[in-house]
C-alpha cells in the first residue's frame, strides 16, 4: 500500500515528551496529527543535533507584527497571529485591553469568529475590571468595578470563546465575578490588583486559578504585608504567569517563582503588544500611545511598561540559557501548563500520538529553526 504524501518522520533529534527527553528520538507526522507508527513511504528528515519540542501555547498576548488584537481588523489580527506562529506559538489566546464596554463586546464578536475558525484558542479580557492603583498601561478613565452583570455581558458577546478575565478581585463585585466565571468554566485571573494577602486568599477560595503576570501590576512582597504575591505563590490551585523578557522580571524573581511554585504551576507568556516581531517606534495600546525603544514598550505619558515585544521562542531561549531552567521544565511551562488551563491539552501542549502535529525545532543553542502547525511547516528547517 502506498504511503501518504503528507507523512513525515522527524528523526535523530532530542525529543521532549511528557515522560522525559528521548535521545535520538523521532516524531511521526501523518496528515495533521502525530502518529504512533511509521506509514509506508513516509519521508524522513534528519534532525540530528536538534531538539523537537511541542508548539508553544501563549495564553496572554495583545498582538504582534504591527497588528493589535484590541483594535485591528480581521486581516490585521491574522497578521499578528502569523507573526507569533513564526516564533513557535502554534496556539494563541487574543488579549484585549481596557475599553468602553460596547467596544469590548464588539471586539469579542470579531475575535470569536477567529476562534470558531481555528485561528485563535480563545479570548482574554484584561480590563476594564482592574484597580486604578495598579492600572499599568490601561486608561484609568475607562476602568470599572467587576460587576457580574457586565462580566456576563462580555462572556455572552464572546459566544463561548472567552477563556479568561483578569480582575482586581478586591474591588466591589470582584468575588461574585470570580464565582460567576468559575461556574461557567472561564478562568478568573487575579491581576492589576491592589489586594492584600487575605483578600487574595478569599479570591482563590472563590475560584480564581491564575495570577496575571505575577509580580507586575500588584503590590510588592513585604515582610509584614505579604500581599498577593505570597498568596499566589503558595497556593497549589494557582498557576502564575511570568513574562521572561529580562525587563519585566529580575532573574531572581523568576527563579523564586519556579522554586516556590514549581514548573507545573508556571505559564510563560509574552503579554506582547503590536511591536512584537516588528520593531521600535510609536504604537497604540487601546487608547494609549506607546513608545517602543530598544525593544522595551512604555507609555508615552507616565512611562509605565506597556506590555512587551517578547515572542515565546525568545522566552524559551532565555529560560534555558540565562535562567538555567531545565528544558523539560520550560516545555511544561510554555506548552503543557497553558494548554491544560485553556482546556485544549487533549489536542495540543505535548508530543503524543493523536494530538495535533504542532511542534518547534530548535538547534543545539536553542535557536528556533522550524515550526510546524497541524502537520504543515510554517518555517521548514533547513538542515545542511
Coordinates of C-alpha atoms in Angstrom, one line a residue:
X1 CA 0.0 0.0 0.0
X2 CA 1.4 3.4 -0.9
X3 CA 2.3 5.8 1.9
X4 CA 0.6 9.1 2.4
X5 CA 2.1 12.1 0.7
X6 CA 1.7 14.1 3.9
X7 CA 3.6 11.7 6.1
X8 CA 6.9 12.7 7.6
X9 CA 9.3 11.2 10.2
X10 CA 11.4 13.7 12.1
X11 CA 14.4 11.6 13.2
X12 CA 17.5 11.8 15.2
X13 CA 16.6 14.8 17.5
X14 CA 16.3 15.1 21.2
X15 CA 12.5 14.9 21.6
X16 CA 10.9 16.3 24.7
X17 CA 8.0 14.1 25.8
X18 CA 5.8 14.4 29.0
X19 CA 7.8 11.4 30.3
X20 CA 11.2 13.0 29.7
X21 CA 13.7 13.6 26.9
X22 CA 14.4 10.9 24.3
X23 CA 17.8 11.0 22.8
X24 CA 17.9 10.1 19.1
X25 CA 14.1 10.2 19.1
X26 CA 11.6 10.6 16.4
X27 CA 8.2 12.2 15.8
X28 CA 5.9 10.7 13.2
X29 CA 3.5 13.1 11.5
X30 CA 0.6 11.8 9.4
X31 CA -1.7 14.4 8.0
X32 CA -2.4 16.9 10.7
X33 CA -1.6 14.7 13.7
X34 CA 1.2 12.8 15.5
X35 CA 1.1 9.1 14.6
X36 CA 2.1 6.1 16.6
X37 CA 3.7 4.1 13.8
X38 CA 5.5 5.0 10.6
X39 CA 3.4 4.9 7.4
X40 CA 4.8 3.1 4.4
X41 CA 6.6 5.6 2.1
X42 CA 6.8 8.4 4.7
X43 CA 9.7 10.8 4.0
X44 CA 12.3 11.3 6.7
X45 CA 14.1 14.5 7.9
X46 CA 17.3 14.0 9.8
X47 CA 17.3 16.4 12.8
X48 CA 20.4 15.1 14.5
X49 CA 21.8 17.7 16.8
X50 CA 18.5 19.4 17.2
X51 CA 15.6 19.5 19.7
X52 CA 12.0 18.9 18.9
X53 CA 9.5 20.3 21.5
X54 CA 5.8 20.9 21.5
X55 CA 4.4 24.0 19.8
X56 CA 4.2 26.9 22.3
X57 CA 0.9 28.0 23.9
X58 CA 0.5 31.7 24.7
X59 CA -2.5 32.5 26.9
X60 CA -1.8 36.2 27.2
X61 CA -1.0 38.2 24.0
X62 CA -2.2 41.5 22.7
X63 CA -0.7 41.5 19.2
X64 CA 2.4 41.4 17.1
X65 CA 3.7 42.1 13.6
X66 CA 2.5 45.7 13.9
X67 CA -1.1 44.5 14.5
X68 CA -3.3 44.8 17.6
X69 CA -5.8 42.2 18.8
X70 CA -7.6 45.0 20.6
X71 CA -8.3 47.3 17.7
X72 CA -7.1 45.7 14.4
X73 CA -9.2 44.5 11.5
X74 CA -9.6 40.7 10.9
X75 CA -6.7 40.8 8.4
X76 CA -4.5 42.7 10.9
X77 CA -5.3 40.2 13.7
X78 CA -4.4 37.4 11.3
X79 CA -1.1 39.2 10.7
X80 CA -0.4 39.2 14.4
X81 CA -1.3 35.5 14.7
X82 CA 1.0 34.7 11.8
X83 CA 3.9 36.7 13.4
X84 CA 3.7 34.7 16.6
X85 CA 3.4 31.4 14.8
X86 CA 6.7 32.2 13.0
X87 CA 8.2 32.4 16.5
X88 CA 6.8 29.0 17.6
X89 CA 3.5 29.9 19.1
X90 CA 1.1 27.5 17.5
X91 CA -1.8 28.1 20.0
X92 CA -2.6 31.6 20.9
X93 CA -5.3 33.5 23.0
X94 CA -6.0 37.1 22.0
X95 CA -6.0 39.5 24.9
X96 CA -7.8 42.8 24.9
X97 CA -7.1 45.9 26.9
X98 CA -9.4 48.2 28.8
X99 CA -12.0 50.0 26.6
X100 CA -15.7 51.0 26.6
X101 CA -17.9 48.1 27.3
X102 CA -19.7 48.3 24.0
X103 CA -16.4 48.4 22.1
X104 CA -15.1 45.4 24.0
X105 CA -18.3 43.5 23.3
X106 CA -17.9 44.3 19.6
X107 CA -14.3 43.1 19.7
X108 CA -15.4 39.9 21.3
X109 CA -17.7 39.3 18.4
X110 CA -14.9 39.8 15.9
X111 CA -12.3 37.7 17.8
X112 CA -14.8 34.9 18.5
X113 CA -15.2 34.3 14.7
X114 CA -11.4 33.7 14.5
X115 CA -11.7 31.3 17.5
X116 CA -14.5 29.4 15.7
X117 CA -12.5 29.0 12.6
X118 CA -9.5 27.7 14.5
X119 CA -7.1 30.7 14.3
X120 CA -7.3 31.6 18.0
X121 CA -7.7 29.4 21.1
X122 CA -9.9 32.0 22.9
X123 CA -10.2 35.5 24.2
X124 CA -8.7 37.0 27.4
X125 CA -10.3 40.2 28.8
X126 CA -7.6 42.1 30.6
X127 CA -9.5 45.1 31.9
X128 CA -11.7 47.1 32.4
X129 CA -12.3 45.3 35.8
X130 CA -8.9 46.3 37.4
X131 CA -7.6 48.6 40.0
X132 CA -6.7 52.2 39.2
X133 CA -3.9 51.8 41.8
X134 CA -2.2 49.2 39.6
X135 CA -3.6 50.1 36.2
X136 CA -0.3 49.8 34.2
X137 CA -0.9 50.5 30.6
X138 CA -4.7 50.8 30.9
X139 CA -6.8 54.0 30.6
X140 CA -7.9 55.0 34.1
X141 CA -11.0 56.8 32.9
X142 CA -12.4 53.6 31.4
X143 CA -11.8 51.4 34.5
X144 CA -14.8 50.0 36.4
X145 CA -15.7 47.7 39.2
X146 CA -16.1 44.0 38.2
X147 CA -19.9 44.0 38.1
X148 CA -21.0 40.4 37.4
X149 CA -23.7 41.6 35.0
X150 CA -21.0 43.3 32.9
X151 CA -18.7 40.4 33.1
X152 CA -21.6 38.3 31.8
X153 CA -22.2 40.8 29.0
X154 CA -18.7 40.2 27.7
X155 CA -19.0 36.4 28.1
X156 CA -22.2 36.5 26.1
X157 CA -20.6 38.7 23.4
X158 CA -17.7 36.2 23.1
X159 CA -20.2 33.4 22.4
X160 CA -18.5 30.8 24.5
X161 CA -14.9 31.7 23.4
X162 CA -14.0 33.7 26.5
X163 CA -11.2 31.8 28.2
X164 CA -10.0 34.2 30.9
X165 CA -10.8 37.5 32.7
X166 CA -8.2 39.4 34.7
X167 CA -9.8 41.0 37.7
X168 CA -8.8 43.1 40.7
X169 CA -10.9 40.8 42.9
X170 CA -10.7 43.2 45.9
X171 CA -13.0 45.7 44.2
X172 CA -16.8 45.6 44.7
X173 CA -18.2 42.7 42.8
X174 CA -14.9 41.0 42.5
X175 CA -15.6 37.9 44.4
X176 CA -19.1 37.5 42.9
X177 CA -17.5 37.8 39.4
X178 CA -14.9 35.1 40.3
X179 CA -17.7 32.8 41.3
X180 CA -19.6 33.5 38.1
X181 CA -16.6 32.8 35.9
X182 CA -15.8 29.6 37.8
X183 CA -19.4 28.4 37.4
X184 CA -19.1 28.8 33.6
X185 CA -15.6 27.3 33.2
X186 CA -13.9 30.6 32.5
X187 CA -10.5 31.3 34.1
X188 CA -10.7 34.0 36.8
X189 CA -7.2 35.6 36.9
X190 CA -6.0 37.9 39.7
X191 CA -4.1 40.8 38.3
X192 CA -3.7 44.6 38.1
X193 CA -4.7 44.3 41.8
X194 CA -4.0 46.2 45.0
X195 CA -5.3 43.3 47.1
X196 CA -4.0 42.3 50.5
X197 CA -2.8 38.8 51.2
X198 CA -6.1 38.0 52.9
X199 CA -8.2 39.4 50.0
X200 CA -6.2 37.3 47.6
X201 CA -6.8 34.1 49.6
X202 CA -10.5 34.9 49.6
X203 CA -10.5 35.2 45.8
X204 CA -8.6 31.9 45.4
X205 CA -11.1 30.2 47.6
X206 CA -13.9 31.6 45.4
X207 CA -12.4 30.0 42.3
X208 CA -9.6 32.1 40.9
X209 CA -6.9 29.9 39.3
X210 CA -4.4 32.2 37.6
X211 CA -2.1 35.1 38.6
X212 CA -1.8 37.6 35.7
X213 CA 1.9 38.3 35.1
X214 CA 2.9 37.6 38.6
X215 CA 4.9 40.5 40.3
X216 CA 3.8 43.1 37.7
X217 CA 0.9 45.4 38.5
X218 CA 0.5 44.3 42.1
X219 CA 1.9 45.3 45.5
X220 CA 5.5 44.0 46.1
X221 CA 6.2 41.3 48.6
X222 CA 6.8 42.8 52.1
X223 CA 7.6 41.0 55.3
X224 CA 4.6 42.5 57.3
X225 CA 2.3 42.9 54.3
X226 CA 3.0 39.9 52.0
X227 CA 0.2 41.0 49.7
X228 CA -1.0 38.9 46.7
X229 CA 2.4 37.6 45.6
X230 CA 2.8 35.4 48.7
X231 CA -0.8 34.1 48.4
X232 CA -0.5 33.3 44.7
X233 CA 2.9 31.6 45.0
X234 CA 1.9 29.4 48.0
X235 CA -1.4 28.1 46.7
X236 CA -1.3 24.9 44.6
X237 CA -4.6 25.9 42.9
X238 CA -2.8 28.9 41.2
X239 CA -0.8 29.0 38.0
X240 CA 1.4 32.0 37.8
X241 CA 2.1 33.8 34.5
X242 CA 5.6 35.1 34.0
X243 CA 7.0 37.5 31.4
X244 CA 10.6 36.3 30.8
X245 CA 11.9 39.2 28.7
X246 CA 14.6 40.5 31.0
X247 CA 12.6 43.7 31.5
X248 CA 9.5 42.7 33.4
X249 CA 11.3 40.5 35.9
X250 CA 14.7 40.2 37.6
X251 CA 16.1 36.7 37.0
X252 CA 16.0 36.1 40.8
X253 CA 12.2 36.8 40.8
X254 CA 11.7 34.3 38.0
X255 CA 13.8 31.7 39.9
X256 CA 11.8 32.4 43.1
X257 CA 8.6 31.6 41.3
X258 CA 9.9 28.4 39.7
X259 CA 11.4 27.3 43.1
X260 CA 8.4 28.1 45.2
X261 CA 5.5 27.2 42.8
X262 CA 7.3 24.6 40.7
X263 CA 7.4 24.2 37.0
X264 CA 4.0 22.6 37.0
X265 CA 2.4 25.9 38.2
X266 CA 4.2 28.3 35.8
X267 CA 2.9 29.6 32.5
X268 CA 5.4 31.6 30.4
X269 CA 3.6 34.3 28.5
X270 CA 4.5 37.2 26.2
X271 CA 2.0 39.9 27.1
X272 CA 3.1 41.0 23.7
X273 CA 1.8 44.2 22.0
X274 CA 1.8 45.3 18.3
X275 CA 5.6 45.8 18.2
X276 CA 6.5 42.1 18.9
X277 CA 8.3 40.8 15.8
X278 CA 8.0 44.2 14.2
X279 CA 10.4 46.8 15.7
X280 CA 10.8 50.1 17.6
X281 CA 8.5 53.1 17.0
X282 CA 5.2 54.7 18.1
X283 CA 2.2 52.5 18.7
X284 CA -1.3 52.5 20.2
X285 CA -2.3 50.1 23.0
X286 CA -6.0 50.7 23.2
X287 CA -6.5 54.4 23.6
X288 CA -2.9 55.0 24.9
X289 CA 0.2 56.0 23.0
X290 CA 3.2 53.7 23.4
X291 CA 6.9 54.3 22.5
X292 CA 9.0 51.2 21.8
X293 CA 12.7 51.8 22.2
X294 CA 15.4 49.1 22.1
X295 CA 12.6 46.6 22.3
X296 CA 11.0 47.9 25.5
X297 CA 7.5 49.3 25.3
X298 CA 6.5 52.2 27.6
X299 CA 3.6 54.6 27.7
X300 CA 4.4 58.0 26.2
X301 CA 2.6 59.6 29.2
X302 CA 3.8 58.2 32.5
X303 CA 6.5 55.9 31.2
X304 CA 4.8 52.7 32.6
X305 CA 5.8 49.4 30.9
X306 CA 3.2 48.8 28.2
X307 CA 3.2 45.1 27.5
X308 CA 6.2 43.6 25.9
X309 CA 7.8 42.9 22.5
X310 CA 8.5 39.3 23.5
X311 CA 8.0 36.2 21.4
X312 CA 7.9 32.8 23.1
X313 CA 11.0 31.5 21.2
X314 CA 13.0 34.2 23.0
X315 CA 11.4 33.4 26.3
X316 CA 12.3 29.8 25.8
X317 CA 15.9 30.6 24.8
X318 CA 16.3 32.9 27.8
X319 CA 14.8 30.4 30.3
X320 CA 17.2 27.7 29.3
X321 CA 20.4 29.6 28.5
X322 CA 20.3 32.5 31.0
X323 CA 18.0 31.3 33.8
X324 CA 19.3 27.7 33.6
X325 CA 15.9 26.2 33.9
X326 CA 15.8 22.5 32.8
X327 CA 14.5 22.1 29.2
X328 CA 11.7 19.8 30.4
X329 CA 10.5 22.3 32.9
X330 CA 10.5 25.1 30.3
X331 CA 8.5 22.9 27.9
X332 CA 6.0 22.3 30.7
X333 CA 5.6 26.0 31.4
X334 CA 5.5 27.1 27.8
X335 CA 3.2 24.4 26.3
X336 CA 1.6 21.8 28.6
X337 CA 0.5 24.1 31.5
X338 CA -1.2 26.8 29.4
X339 CA -2.8 24.1 27.2
X340 CA -4.3 22.4 30.3
X341 CA -5.6 25.7 31.7
X342 CA -7.2 26.5 28.4
X343 CA -8.9 23.1 28.2
X344 CA -7.1 22.1 25.0
X345 CA -4.5 19.6 26.3
X346 CA -6.3 16.8 24.6
X347 CA -5.2 18.3 21.3
X348 CA -2.0 20.4 21.9
X349 CA 0.7 21.0 24.5
X350 CA 2.7 17.8 24.2
X351 CA 4.1 15.5 21.6
X352 CA 1.8 12.5 21.9
X353 CA 0.0 10.2 19.5
X354 CA -3.3 11.5 18.2
X355 CA -2.6 15.1 19.1
X356 CA -2.2 17.9 16.6
X357 CA 1.3 17.9 14.9
X358 CA 2.2 21.2 16.5
X359 CA 6.0 21.4 17.1
X360 CA 9.1 23.5 17.2
X361 CA 12.6 22.6 16.1
X362 CA 15.5 24.2 17.9
X363 CA 19.2 23.8 17.3
X364 CA 21.7 22.9 19.9
X365 CA 21.9 26.5 21.1
X366 CA 18.0 26.6 21.5
X367 CA 17.6 28.9 18.5
X368 CA 14.4 28.3 16.5
X369 CA 14.9 26.5 13.2
X370 CA 11.5 25.2 12.4
X371 CA 7.8 25.4 13.2
X372 CA 5.0 23.0 12.3
X373 CA 1.3 23.6 12.9
X374 CA -1.2 20.8 12.2
X375 CA 1.3 19.0 10.1
X376 CA 2.2 21.9 7.9
X377 CA 5.5 23.7 8.1
X378 CA 5.2 27.4 8.9
X379 CA 9.0 27.5 8.9
X380 CA 10.7 24.5 7.4
X381 CA 14.1 23.6 8.9
X382 CA 17.0 23.7 6.5
X383 CA 19.3 21.1 7.8
X384 CA 22.6 21.0 5.9

